Amino acid sequence: LLNSSKDLKSLYEFSLLRGHFKASIYKQGKKIKFDKYSDVAVYVNSTSVNIKNELKDLPKNSYVGFVNPSNRRWHIVFWAILKAGFRPVLINERNNDEEINDLLNSNHIKKVISYKQLISNDHVILVEHIYSEKPVENYDNWADEVGFCTSGTEGKTKLCFYKGENIIYQVASAKQLPYINTDIMYTDYQGVYRNLALLPFSHIFGFVAVYLWSFFFNKAIVYPSHMT
């Protein structure tokens, strides 16, 4: 990975090399189901094509807000936004509509992909309208930056931006984790590793320590059907 072009496309493609591994475990009705990493590649590509079509009037590398709970669709849409050529700004779904709209407007973000309709916002694209699992011809037009929101505990929420290279170094710094800290990560020889999606992926810590490390090491993330 460190010998690659150090961008988010490289990180994504490197993480999909072991396609037969389980990526997501979730409950559908009364059944436990899973997506493999090879499934993720198909879903991301087809969803990216839909995003490209929905945002055809936006220039490449435009910022696009993304509001969604940390579920199995979150990482599909996240990578699909990047693959379609747009830079996702990750917004906590627990923020109310007024806070989300204020953040979007104050940062001149013209479009938002959201799991729900936002009050007083005519620029929402619903996740259910662009999410797809149908195989289509490959589409590549990668962007290479992600925006995160500060927690806002010390005042107004602000945005912080990370290039792909910044994120890759965050991942690379953890390469020894399975060997030196088995409380956090361990190898396949030491048993089945699964990570619970309890922290919001829209926050930098949840994104790196829960989602990205698991994705990079080809571990499965378990998505609870509810948080109670």
CSV table of C-alpha atoms in Angstrom, one decimal:
chain,number,residue,atom,x,y,z
A,1,LEU,CA,0.0,0.0,0.0
A,2,LEU,CA,2.8,2.4,0.8
A,3,ASN,CA,4.3,1.7,-2.6
A,4,SER,CA,1.1,2.6,-4.3
A,5,SER,CA,0.0,6.0,-5.5
A,6,LYS,CA,-1.3,6.6,-1.9
A,7,ASP,CA,-4.8,7.6,-2.8
A,8,LEU,CA,-8.2,6.4,-1.8
A,9,LYS,CA,-8.6,4.4,-5.0
A,10,SER,CA,-5.5,2.4,-4.1
A,11,LEU,CA,-6.7,1.8,-0.5
A,12,TYR,CA,-10.1,0.6,-1.8
A,13,GLU,CA,-8.6,-1.8,-4.5
A,14,PHE,CA,-6.0,-3.1,-2.1
A,15,SER,CA,-8.7,-3.9,0.5
A,16,LEU,CA,-10.7,-5.9,-2.0
A,17,LEU,CA,-8.0,-8.3,-3.0
A,18,ARG,CA,-9.4,-11.1,-0.7
A,19,GLY,CA,-12.9,-11.0,-2.2
A,20,HIS,CA,-14.0,-14.3,-0.6
A,21,PHE,CA,-13.8,-12.8,2.9
A,22,LYS,CA,-16.9,-11.6,4.7
A,23,ALA,CA,-17.2,-7.8,4.9
A,24,SER,CA,-20.6,-7.2,6.5
A,25,ILE,CA,-22.8,-9.3,8.8
A,26,TYR,CA,-26.3,-8.1,9.4
A,27,LYS,CA,-29.9,-9.2,10.1
A,28,GLN,CA,-32.6,-9.2,7.5
A,29,GLY,CA,-35.9,-10.2,9.0
A,30,LYS,CA,-35.0,-13.2,11.2
A,31,LYS,CA,-32.1,-14.3,9.1
A,32,ILE,CA,-28.4,-13.5,9.6
A,33,LYS,CA,-26.9,-12.5,6.2
A,34,PHE,CA,-23.5,-11.3,5.0
A,35,ASP,CA,-21.8,-9.5,2.1
A,36,LYS,CA,-18.4,-10.7,0.9
A,37,TYR,CA,-15.7,-8.2,-0.2
A,38,SER,CA,-16.4,-9.3,-3.8
A,39,ASP,CA,-20.1,-8.3,-3.3
A,40,VAL,CA,-18.9,-4.9,-2.0
A,41,ALA,CA,-17.1,-4.2,-5.3
A,42,VAL,CA,-20.2,-4.9,-7.3
A,43,TYR,CA,-22.5,-2.8,-5.1
A,44,VAL,CA,-20.1,0.1,-5.0
A,45,ASN,CA,-19.7,0.2,-8.8
A,46,SER,CA,-23.4,0.0,-9.5
A,47,THR,CA,-24.2,2.6,-6.9
A,48,SER,CA,-21.5,4.9,-8.2
A,49,VAL,CA,-23.0,4.8,-11.7
A,50,ASN,CA,-26.4,5.9,-10.2
A,51,ILE,CA,-24.7,8.7,-8.3
A,52,LYS,CA,-22.9,9.9,-11.4
A,53,ASN,CA,-26.2,10.1,-13.2
A,54,GLU,CA,-28.0,11.9,-10.4
A,55,LEU,CA,-25.1,14.5,-10.0
A,56,LYS,CA,-24.4,14.9,-13.7
A,57,ASP,CA,-24.7,18.7,-13.3
A,58,LEU,CA,-22.0,18.9,-10.6
A,59,PRO,CA,-18.3,19.3,-11.6
A,60,LYS,CA,-15.9,16.6,-10.6
A,61,ASN,CA,-14.5,16.9,-7.1
A,62,SER,CA,-17.5,18.8,-5.9
A,63,TYR,CA,-18.3,18.2,-2.2
A,64,VAL,CA,-21.4,16.1,-1.5
A,65,GLY,CA,-22.9,15.8,1.9
A,66,PHE,CA,-23.6,12.2,3.2
A,67,VAL,CA,-26.0,11.5,6.0
A,68,ASN,CA,-26.6,7.9,6.9
A,69,PRO,CA,-26.5,5.6,10.0
A,70,SER,CA,-23.5,3.3,10.3
A,71,ASN,CA,-25.1,0.3,8.5
A,72,ARG,CA,-24.0,-2.0,5.7
A,73,ARG,CA,-25.2,0.6,3.1
A,74,TRP,CA,-23.0,3.3,4.6
A,75,HIS,CA,-19.7,2.0,3.3
A,76,ILE,CA,-21.2,1.1,-0.1
A,77,VAL,CA,-22.4,4.7,-0.7
A,78,PHE,CA,-19.3,6.2,0.8
A,79,TRP,CA,-17.0,4.5,-1.6
A,80,ALA,CA,-19.5,5.0,-4.5
A,81,ILE,CA,-19.5,8.8,-4.0
A,82,LEU,CA,-15.6,8.8,-4.3
A,83,LYS,CA,-15.7,6.4,-7.3
A,84,ALA,CA,-18.2,8.6,-9.0
A,85,GLY,CA,-15.8,11.6,-8.7
A,86,PHE,CA,-17.2,13.5,-5.7
A,87,ARG,CA,-15.8,14.3,-2.3
A,88,PRO,CA,-18.0,13.0,0.5
A,89,VAL,CA,-18.6,15.2,3.6
A,90,LEU,CA,-19.6,12.8,6.4
A,91,ILE,CA,-22.4,14.2,8.6
A,92,ASN,CA,-23.7,12.6,11.8
A,93,GLU,CA,-27.2,11.3,11.2
A,94,ARG,CA,-28.1,12.2,14.8
A,95,ASN,CA,-27.8,15.9,14.0
A,96,ASN,CA,-31.2,17.5,13.5
A,97,ASP,CA,-32.3,18.8,10.1
A,98,GLU,CA,-31.6,22.4,11.0
A,99,GLU,CA,-28.0,21.6,12.0
A,100,ILE,CA,-27.4,19.6,8.9
A,101,ASN,CA,-28.9,22.3,6.6
A,102,ASP,CA,-26.9,25.0,8.3
A,103,LEU,CA,-23.7,23.0,7.9
A,104,LEU,CA,-24.4,22.4,4.2
A,105,ASN,CA,-25.4,26.0,3.5
A,106,SER,CA,-22.5,27.6,5.4
A,107,ASN,CA,-20.0,25.4,3.4
A,108,HIS,CA,-21.7,25.9,0.1
A,109,ILE,CA,-22.4,22.2,-0.4
A,110,LYS,CA,-25.1,22.0,-3.0
A,111,LYS,CA,-26.1,18.3,-2.8
A,112,VAL,CA,-26.6,15.8,0.0
A,113,ILE,CA,-27.2,12.1,-0.2
A,114,SER,CA,-29.3,11.1,2.8
A,115,TYR,CA,-31.2,8.2,4.2
A,116,LYS,CA,-34.1,10.5,5.0
A,117,GLN,CA,-35.7,13.6,3.5
A,118,LEU,CA,-34.4,16.8,5.2
A,119,ILE,CA,-36.9,19.6,6.1
A,120,SER,CA,-36.5,22.8,4.0
A,121,ASN,CA,-33.9,21.2,1.7
A,122,ASP,CA,-34.7,20.6,-2.0
A,123,HIS,CA,-31.2,19.2,-2.8
A,124,VAL,CA,-31.5,15.8,-1.1
A,125,ILE,CA,-30.9,12.5,-3.0
A,126,LEU,CA,-32.3,9.6,-1.0
A,127,VAL,CA,-30.0,6.6,-0.5
A,128,GLU,CA,-32.8,4.3,-1.5
A,129,HIS,CA,-32.9,6.0,-4.9
A,130,ILE,CA,-29.2,5.5,-5.8
A,131,TYR,CA,-28.2,2.3,-3.9
A,132,SER,CA,-28.0,-0.7,-6.2
A,133,GLU,CA,-26.7,-4.3,-6.1
A,134,LYS,CA,-27.1,-4.9,-9.8
A,135,PRO,CA,-23.9,-5.6,-11.7
A,136,VAL,CA,-23.1,-3.0,-14.4
A,137,GLU,CA,-20.1,-2.1,-16.5
A,138,ASN,CA,-17.2,-0.8,-14.4
A,139,TYR,CA,-17.1,3.0,-13.9
A,140,ASP,CA,-14.0,4.8,-12.5
A,141,ASN,CA,-13.7,8.6,-11.9
A,142,TRP,CA,-12.2,8.7,-8.5
A,143,ALA,CA,-12.0,11.7,-6.1
A,144,ASP,CA,-9.4,11.7,-3.3
A,145,GLU,CA,-10.6,13.6,-0.3
A,146,VAL,CA,-13.1,13.1,2.6
A,147,GLY,CA,-14.6,15.7,4.8
A,148,PHE,CA,-15.3,15.1,8.5
A,149,CYS,CA,-17.3,17.2,11.0
A,150,THR,CA,-16.0,18.2,14.4
A,151,SER,CA,-18.2,17.3,17.3
A,152,GLY,CA,-19.2,20.9,17.9
A,153,THR,CA,-18.8,20.6,21.7
A,154,GLU,CA,-16.8,23.8,21.7
A,155,GLY,CA,-19.1,25.8,19.5
A,156,LYS,CA,-20.2,25.6,15.9
A,157,THR,CA,-19.4,22.4,14.0
A,158,LYS,CA,-16.5,22.8,11.6
A,159,LEU,CA,-15.3,20.7,8.7
A,160,CYS,CA,-11.9,19.0,8.5
A,161,PHE,CA,-10.6,17.5,5.2
A,162,TYR,CA,-8.3,14.5,4.7
A,163,LYS,CA,-6.6,13.6,1.4
A,164,GLY,CA,-6.2,10.0,0.5
A,165,GLU,CA,-2.5,10.0,1.4
A,166,ASN,CA,-3.4,11.3,5.0
A,167,ILE,CA,-5.8,8.4,5.4
A,168,ILE,CA,-3.4,5.8,4.0
A,169,TYR,CA,-0.8,6.8,6.6
A,170,GLN,CA,-3.5,6.4,9.3
A,171,VAL,CA,-4.1,2.8,8.1
A,172,ALA,CA,-0.4,2.0,7.5
A,173,SER,CA,0.5,3.1,11.1
A,174,ALA,CA,-1.7,0.2,12.3
A,175,LYS,CA,0.0,-2.6,10.2
A,176,GLN,CA,1.5,-4.2,13.3
A,177,LEU,CA,-1.8,-4.1,15.3
A,178,PRO,CA,-2.6,-7.8,14.8
A,179,TYR,CA,0.8,-8.8,16.2
A,180,ILE,CA,1.3,-6.4,19.1
A,181,ASN,CA,-2.2,-5.6,20.4
A,182,THR,CA,-4.6,-8.5,20.1
A,183,ASP,CA,-7.1,-6.7,22.3
A,184,ILE,CA,-7.7,-4.5,19.2
A,185,MET,CA,-6.9,-6.7,16.3
A,186,TYR,CA,-5.7,-10.2,15.7
A,187,THR,CA,-4.8,-12.5,12.8
A,188,ASP,CA,-6.9,-15.2,11.2
A,189,TYR,CA,-4.7,-17.8,12.9
A,190,GLN,CA,-5.9,-16.5,16.3
A,191,GLY,CA,-9.6,-16.9,15.6
A,192,VAL,CA,-12.5,-15.2,13.9
A,193,TYR,CA,-12.4,-11.4,14.3
A,194,ARG,CA,-15.5,-9.3,14.1
A,195,ASN,CA,-16.1,-5.7,14.9
A,196,LEU,CA,-19.3,-4.2,16.1
A,197,ALA,CA,-20.4,-1.0,14.3
A,198,LEU,CA,-21.2,0.9,17.5
A,199,LEU,CA,-19.4,4.2,16.8
A,200,PRO,CA,-20.6,6.6,14.1
A,201,PHE,CA,-18.5,6.3,10.9
A,202,SER,CA,-19.1,10.0,10.2
A,203,HIS,CA,-16.6,10.8,13.0
A,204,ILE,CA,-12.9,10.4,12.3
A,205,PHE,CA,-12.3,8.0,15.2
A,206,GLY,CA,-15.2,5.7,14.3
A,207,PHE,CA,-14.2,5.9,10.6
A,208,VAL,CA,-10.6,4.9,11.2
A,209,ALA,CA,-10.6,2.6,14.3
A,210,VAL,CA,-13.9,0.8,13.6
A,211,TYR,CA,-14.5,0.9,9.9
A,212,LEU,CA,-11.2,1.5,8.1
A,213,TRP,CA,-9.0,-0.9,10.1
A,214,SER,CA,-11.6,-3.6,9.7
A,215,PHE,CA,-11.9,-2.9,6.0
A,216,PHE,CA,-8.2,-2.8,5.4
A,217,PHE,CA,-7.5,-6.1,7.3
A,218,ASN,CA,-10.5,-7.8,5.5
A,219,LYS,CA,-12.4,-8.3,8.8
A,220,ALA,CA,-16.1,-8.5,9.1
A,221,ILE,CA,-18.1,-5.7,10.6
A,222,VAL,CA,-21.3,-6.7,12.4
A,223,TYR,CA,-24.1,-4.2,12.0
A,224,PRO,CA,-26.7,-4.4,14.8
A,225,SER,CA,-30.3,-4.1,13.8
A,226,HIS,CA,-30.7,-1.5,16.6
A,227,MET,CA,-28.6,0.2,19.2
A,228,THR,CA,-30.7,-0.6,22.3
